[in-house]
Short mmCIF file of C-alpha atoms in Angstrom, two decimals:
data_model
loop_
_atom_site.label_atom_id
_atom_site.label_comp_id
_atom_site.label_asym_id
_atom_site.label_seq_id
_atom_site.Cartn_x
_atom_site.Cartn_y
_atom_site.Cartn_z
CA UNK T 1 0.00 0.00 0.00
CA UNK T 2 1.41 3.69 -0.76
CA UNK T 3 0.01 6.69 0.97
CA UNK T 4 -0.21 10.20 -0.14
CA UNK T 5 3.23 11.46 -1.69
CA UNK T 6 5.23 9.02 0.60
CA UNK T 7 7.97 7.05 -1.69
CA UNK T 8 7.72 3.86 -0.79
CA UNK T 9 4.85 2.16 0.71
CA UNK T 10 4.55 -1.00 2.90
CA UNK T 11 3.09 -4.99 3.07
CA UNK T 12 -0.33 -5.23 4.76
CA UNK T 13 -2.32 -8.19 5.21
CA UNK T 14 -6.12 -7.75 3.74
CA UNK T 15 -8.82 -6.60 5.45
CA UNK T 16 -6.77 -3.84 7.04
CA UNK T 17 -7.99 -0.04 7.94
CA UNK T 18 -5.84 2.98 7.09
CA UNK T 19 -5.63 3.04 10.89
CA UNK T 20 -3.88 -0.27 11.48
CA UNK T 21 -1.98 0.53 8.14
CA UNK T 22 -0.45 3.70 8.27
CA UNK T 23 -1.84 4.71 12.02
CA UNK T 24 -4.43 7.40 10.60
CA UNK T 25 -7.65 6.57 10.22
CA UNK T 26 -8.67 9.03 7.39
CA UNK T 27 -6.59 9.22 4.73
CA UNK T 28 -5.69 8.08 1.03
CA UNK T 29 -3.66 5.48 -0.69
CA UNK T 30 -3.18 2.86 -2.81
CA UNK T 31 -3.53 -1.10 -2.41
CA UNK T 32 -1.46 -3.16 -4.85
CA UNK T 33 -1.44 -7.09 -5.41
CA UNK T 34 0.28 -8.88 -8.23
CA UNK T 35 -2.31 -12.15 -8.42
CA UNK T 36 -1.00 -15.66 -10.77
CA UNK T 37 -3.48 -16.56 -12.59
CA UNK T 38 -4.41 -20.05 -12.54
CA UNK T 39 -4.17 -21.79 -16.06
CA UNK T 40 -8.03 -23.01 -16.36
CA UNK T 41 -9.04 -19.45 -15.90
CA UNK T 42 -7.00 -17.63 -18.36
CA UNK T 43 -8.26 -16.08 -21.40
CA UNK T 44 -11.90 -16.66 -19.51
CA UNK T 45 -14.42 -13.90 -18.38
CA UNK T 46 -13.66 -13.76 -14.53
CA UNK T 47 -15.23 -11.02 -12.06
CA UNK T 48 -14.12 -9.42 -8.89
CA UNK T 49 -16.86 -8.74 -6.16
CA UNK T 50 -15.99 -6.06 -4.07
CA UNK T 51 -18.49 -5.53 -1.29
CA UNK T 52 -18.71 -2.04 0.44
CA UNK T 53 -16.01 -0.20 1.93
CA UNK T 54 -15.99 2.80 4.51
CA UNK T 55 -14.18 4.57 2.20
CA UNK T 56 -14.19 5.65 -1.53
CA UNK T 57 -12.46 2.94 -4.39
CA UNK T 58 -11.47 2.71 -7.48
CA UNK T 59 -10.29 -0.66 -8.49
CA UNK T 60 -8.03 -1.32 -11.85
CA UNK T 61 -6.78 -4.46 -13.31
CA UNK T 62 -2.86 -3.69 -15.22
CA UNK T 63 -3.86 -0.47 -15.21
CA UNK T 64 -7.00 -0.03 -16.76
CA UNK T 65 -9.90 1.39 -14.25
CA UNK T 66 -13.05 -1.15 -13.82
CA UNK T 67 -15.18 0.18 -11.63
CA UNK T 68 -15.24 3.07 -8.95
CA UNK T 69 -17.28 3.67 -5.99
CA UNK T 70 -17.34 7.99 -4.75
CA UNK T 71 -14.94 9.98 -5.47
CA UNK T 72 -11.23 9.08 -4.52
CA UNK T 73 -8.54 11.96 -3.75
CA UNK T 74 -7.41 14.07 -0.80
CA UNK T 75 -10.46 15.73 1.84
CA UNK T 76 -11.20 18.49 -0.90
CA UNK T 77 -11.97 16.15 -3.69
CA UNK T 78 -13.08 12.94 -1.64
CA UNK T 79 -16.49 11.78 -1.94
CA UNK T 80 -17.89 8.73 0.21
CA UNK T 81 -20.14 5.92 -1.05
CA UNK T 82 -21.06 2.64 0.44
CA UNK T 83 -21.84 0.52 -1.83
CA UNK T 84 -20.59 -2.87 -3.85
CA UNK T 85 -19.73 -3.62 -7.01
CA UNK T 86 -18.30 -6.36 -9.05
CA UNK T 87 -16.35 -5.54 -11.98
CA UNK T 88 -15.37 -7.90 -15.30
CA UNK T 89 -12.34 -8.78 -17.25
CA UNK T 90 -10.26 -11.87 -19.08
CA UNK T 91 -7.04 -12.33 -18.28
CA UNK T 92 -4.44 -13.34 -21.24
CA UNK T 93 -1.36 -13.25 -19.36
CA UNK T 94 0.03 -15.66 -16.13
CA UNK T 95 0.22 -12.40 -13.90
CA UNK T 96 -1.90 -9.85 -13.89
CA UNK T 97 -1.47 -6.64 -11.22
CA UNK T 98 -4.57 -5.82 -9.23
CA UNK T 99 -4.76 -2.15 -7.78
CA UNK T 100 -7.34 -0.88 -5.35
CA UNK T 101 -6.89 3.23 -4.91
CA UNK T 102 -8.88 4.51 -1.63
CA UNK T 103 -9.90 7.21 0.06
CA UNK T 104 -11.98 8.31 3.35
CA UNK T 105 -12.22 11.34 5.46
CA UNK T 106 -14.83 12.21 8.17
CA UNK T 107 -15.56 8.71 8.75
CA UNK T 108 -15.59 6.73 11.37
CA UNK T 109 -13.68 3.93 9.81
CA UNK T 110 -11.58 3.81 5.92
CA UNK T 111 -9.43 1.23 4.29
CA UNK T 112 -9.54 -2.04 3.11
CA UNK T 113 -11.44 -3.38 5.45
CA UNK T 114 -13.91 -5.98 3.88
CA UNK T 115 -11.86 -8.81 1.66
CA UNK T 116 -13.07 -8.95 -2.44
CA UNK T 117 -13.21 -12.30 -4.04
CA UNK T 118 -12.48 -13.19 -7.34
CA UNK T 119 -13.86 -16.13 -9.56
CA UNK T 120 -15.24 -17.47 -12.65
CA UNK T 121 -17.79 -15.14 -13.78
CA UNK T 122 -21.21 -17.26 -13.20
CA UNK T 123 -20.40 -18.25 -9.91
CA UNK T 124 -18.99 -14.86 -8.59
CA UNK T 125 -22.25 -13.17 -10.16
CA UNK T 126 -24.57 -16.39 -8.24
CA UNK T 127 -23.04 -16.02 -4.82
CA UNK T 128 -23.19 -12.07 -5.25
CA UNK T 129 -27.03 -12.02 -6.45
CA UNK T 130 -27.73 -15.00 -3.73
CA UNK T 131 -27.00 -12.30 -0.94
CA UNK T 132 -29.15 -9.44 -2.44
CA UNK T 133 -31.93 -11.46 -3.44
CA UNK T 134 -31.69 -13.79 0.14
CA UNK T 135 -31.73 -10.07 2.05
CA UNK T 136 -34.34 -8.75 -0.01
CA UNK T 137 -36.78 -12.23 0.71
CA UNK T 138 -36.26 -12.12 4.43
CA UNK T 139 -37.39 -7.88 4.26
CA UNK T 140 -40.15 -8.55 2.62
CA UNK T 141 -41.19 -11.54 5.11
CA UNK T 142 -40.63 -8.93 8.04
CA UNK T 143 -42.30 -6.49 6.07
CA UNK T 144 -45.88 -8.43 5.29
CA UNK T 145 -45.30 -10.19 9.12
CA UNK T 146 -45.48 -6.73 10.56
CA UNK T 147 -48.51 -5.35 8.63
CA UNK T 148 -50.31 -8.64 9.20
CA UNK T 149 -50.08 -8.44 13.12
CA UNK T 150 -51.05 -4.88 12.23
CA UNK T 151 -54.51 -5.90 11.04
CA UNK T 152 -54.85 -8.43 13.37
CA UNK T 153 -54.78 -6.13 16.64
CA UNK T 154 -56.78 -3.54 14.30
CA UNK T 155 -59.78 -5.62 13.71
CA UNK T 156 -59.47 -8.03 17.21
CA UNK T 157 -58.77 -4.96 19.36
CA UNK T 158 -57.09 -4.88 22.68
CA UNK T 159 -53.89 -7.04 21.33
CA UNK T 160 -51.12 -4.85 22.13
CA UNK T 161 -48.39 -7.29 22.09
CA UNK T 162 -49.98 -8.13 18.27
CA UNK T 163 -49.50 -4.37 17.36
CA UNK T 164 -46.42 -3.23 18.66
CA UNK T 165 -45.00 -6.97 17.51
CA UNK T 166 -45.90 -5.46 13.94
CA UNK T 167 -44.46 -2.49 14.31
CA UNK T 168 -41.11 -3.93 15.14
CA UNK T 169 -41.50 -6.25 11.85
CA UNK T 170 -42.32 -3.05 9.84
CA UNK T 171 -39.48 -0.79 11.37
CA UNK T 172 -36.84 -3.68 11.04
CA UNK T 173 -37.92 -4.53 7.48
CA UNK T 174 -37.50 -0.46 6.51
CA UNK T 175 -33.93 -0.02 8.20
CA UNK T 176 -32.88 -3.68 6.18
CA UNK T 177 -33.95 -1.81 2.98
CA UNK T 178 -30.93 1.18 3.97
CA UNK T 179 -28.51 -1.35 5.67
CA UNK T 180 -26.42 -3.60 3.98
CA UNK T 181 -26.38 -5.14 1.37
CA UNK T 182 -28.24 -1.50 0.65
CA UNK T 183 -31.13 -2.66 -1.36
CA UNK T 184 -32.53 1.00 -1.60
CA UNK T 185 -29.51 1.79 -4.07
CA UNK T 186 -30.90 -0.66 -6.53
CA UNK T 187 -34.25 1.10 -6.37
CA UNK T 188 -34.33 4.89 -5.45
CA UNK T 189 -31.62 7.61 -5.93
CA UNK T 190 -31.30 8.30 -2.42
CA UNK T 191 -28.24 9.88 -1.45
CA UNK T 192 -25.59 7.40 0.90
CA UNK T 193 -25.71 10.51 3.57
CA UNK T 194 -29.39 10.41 3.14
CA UNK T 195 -29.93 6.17 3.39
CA UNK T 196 -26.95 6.25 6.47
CA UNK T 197 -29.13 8.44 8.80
CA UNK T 198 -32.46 6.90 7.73
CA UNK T 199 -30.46 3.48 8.71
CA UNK T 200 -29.61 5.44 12.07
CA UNK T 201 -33.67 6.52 12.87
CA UNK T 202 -34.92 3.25 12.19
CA UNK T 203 -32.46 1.00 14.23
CA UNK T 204 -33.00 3.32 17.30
CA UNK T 205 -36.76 3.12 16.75
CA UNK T 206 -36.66 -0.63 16.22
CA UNK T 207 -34.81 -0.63 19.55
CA UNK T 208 -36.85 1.52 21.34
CA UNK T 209 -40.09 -0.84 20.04
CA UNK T 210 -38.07 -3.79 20.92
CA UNK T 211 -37.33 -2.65 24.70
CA UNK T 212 -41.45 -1.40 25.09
CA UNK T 213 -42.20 -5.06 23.43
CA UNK T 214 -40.21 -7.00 26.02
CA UNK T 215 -41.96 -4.64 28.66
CA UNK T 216 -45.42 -5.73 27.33
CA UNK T 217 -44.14 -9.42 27.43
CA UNK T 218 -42.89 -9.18 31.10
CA UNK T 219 -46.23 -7.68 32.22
CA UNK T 220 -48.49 -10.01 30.43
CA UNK T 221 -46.18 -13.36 31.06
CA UNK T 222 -44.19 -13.25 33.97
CA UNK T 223 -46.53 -11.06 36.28
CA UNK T 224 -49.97 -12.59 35.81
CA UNK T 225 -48.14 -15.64 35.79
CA UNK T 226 -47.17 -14.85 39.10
CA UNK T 227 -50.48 -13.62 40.39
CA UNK T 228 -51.83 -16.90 39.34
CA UNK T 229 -49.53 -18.85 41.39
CA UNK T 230 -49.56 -16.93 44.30
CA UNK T 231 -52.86 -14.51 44.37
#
């Protein structure tokens, strides 16, 4: 990895944050990796997944820029972006130089701190897609959970455990939709400063539903159960 205008630059071991690296936390640099490519894969159409970083990236094979997340460069220029990308190419050669150019300032964390993996095109794209589309089943279970409890205490009445239960399942299913693997990027064109605080709102309100549902629970369980035993 090389930093800034220094000369030389040093061996780290992937994941690693600019802090651990170069004992800053925000800062820029570059991540370099000669990789041998493995005979049955040359001259085929591999991919590189790269899933989000706390920083900004640009990522080049020998050279040639492949995809970019932000905008990488010092504070004035830098632009953050979480977000994940895979990015295409075919090898021809036995060695081919993989370079990884990052950036991140006002963050709370920046570097190369989740691992990319690399593989034969299909598979890369299946195991990348699996995640999305897994993520994106399980919100929408939440999701139609929640508003079902919903009805139920609606039209039963006097089922507060039912309705607040629903609530959670609604509030979790909308702050999955701006976590990772950020399914409102595929979707809306809501800005990553935008989708990060609407992540924030809706985990504290999903805890703060959480904590008022295991209140509910304790009253209606554990202290009538109690009365029963004993009254």
């Amino acid at each position: 990895m090389t930093k800034g205008t220094f000369e030389q630059g040093k061996v780290v071991h992937i994941p690693s944050s600019f802090q651990k690296s170069v004992g800053v936390r925000n800062t820029y640099g570059t991540y370099i990796r000669k990789w041998s490519v493995p005979k049955e894969w040359r001259n085929h159409r591999l991919a590189v997944h790269i899933p989000f970083e706390y920083s900004a990236y640009a990522f080049y094979v020998d050279g040639k820029k492949l995809v970019s997340v932000g905008e990488v460069g010092p504070e004035n220029l830098h632009e953050t972006l979480l977000a994940s990308r895979t990015a295409y190419f075919t090898p021809s050669k036995d060695t081919v130089t993989f370079q990884m150019e990052m950036s991140s300032f006002q963050q709370m964390r920046g570097g190369f701190e989740n691992s990319i993996y690399i593989g034969n095109q299909a598979a890369v794209d299946r195991q990348s897609n699996l995640q999305f589309y897994r993520n994106t089943v399980v919100s929408g279970l939440m999701f139609m959970m929640g508003l079902l409890m919903l009805i139920f205490a609606w039209f039963l009445k006097d089922l507060r455990e039912f309705f607040v239960f629903g609530l959670f399942c609604v509030s979790f299913a909308i702050r999955s939709f701006f976590a990772v693997p950020f399914l409102y990027e595929k979707v809306t064109s809501i800005s990553y400063v935008g989708a990060t605080k609407m992540e924030y709102i809706w985990t504290l309100l999903c805890f703060a539903i959480f904590i008022y549902l295991m209140k509910l629970y304790y009253e209606v369980f554990l202290l009538s159960g109690l009365y029963i035993v004993f009254g």
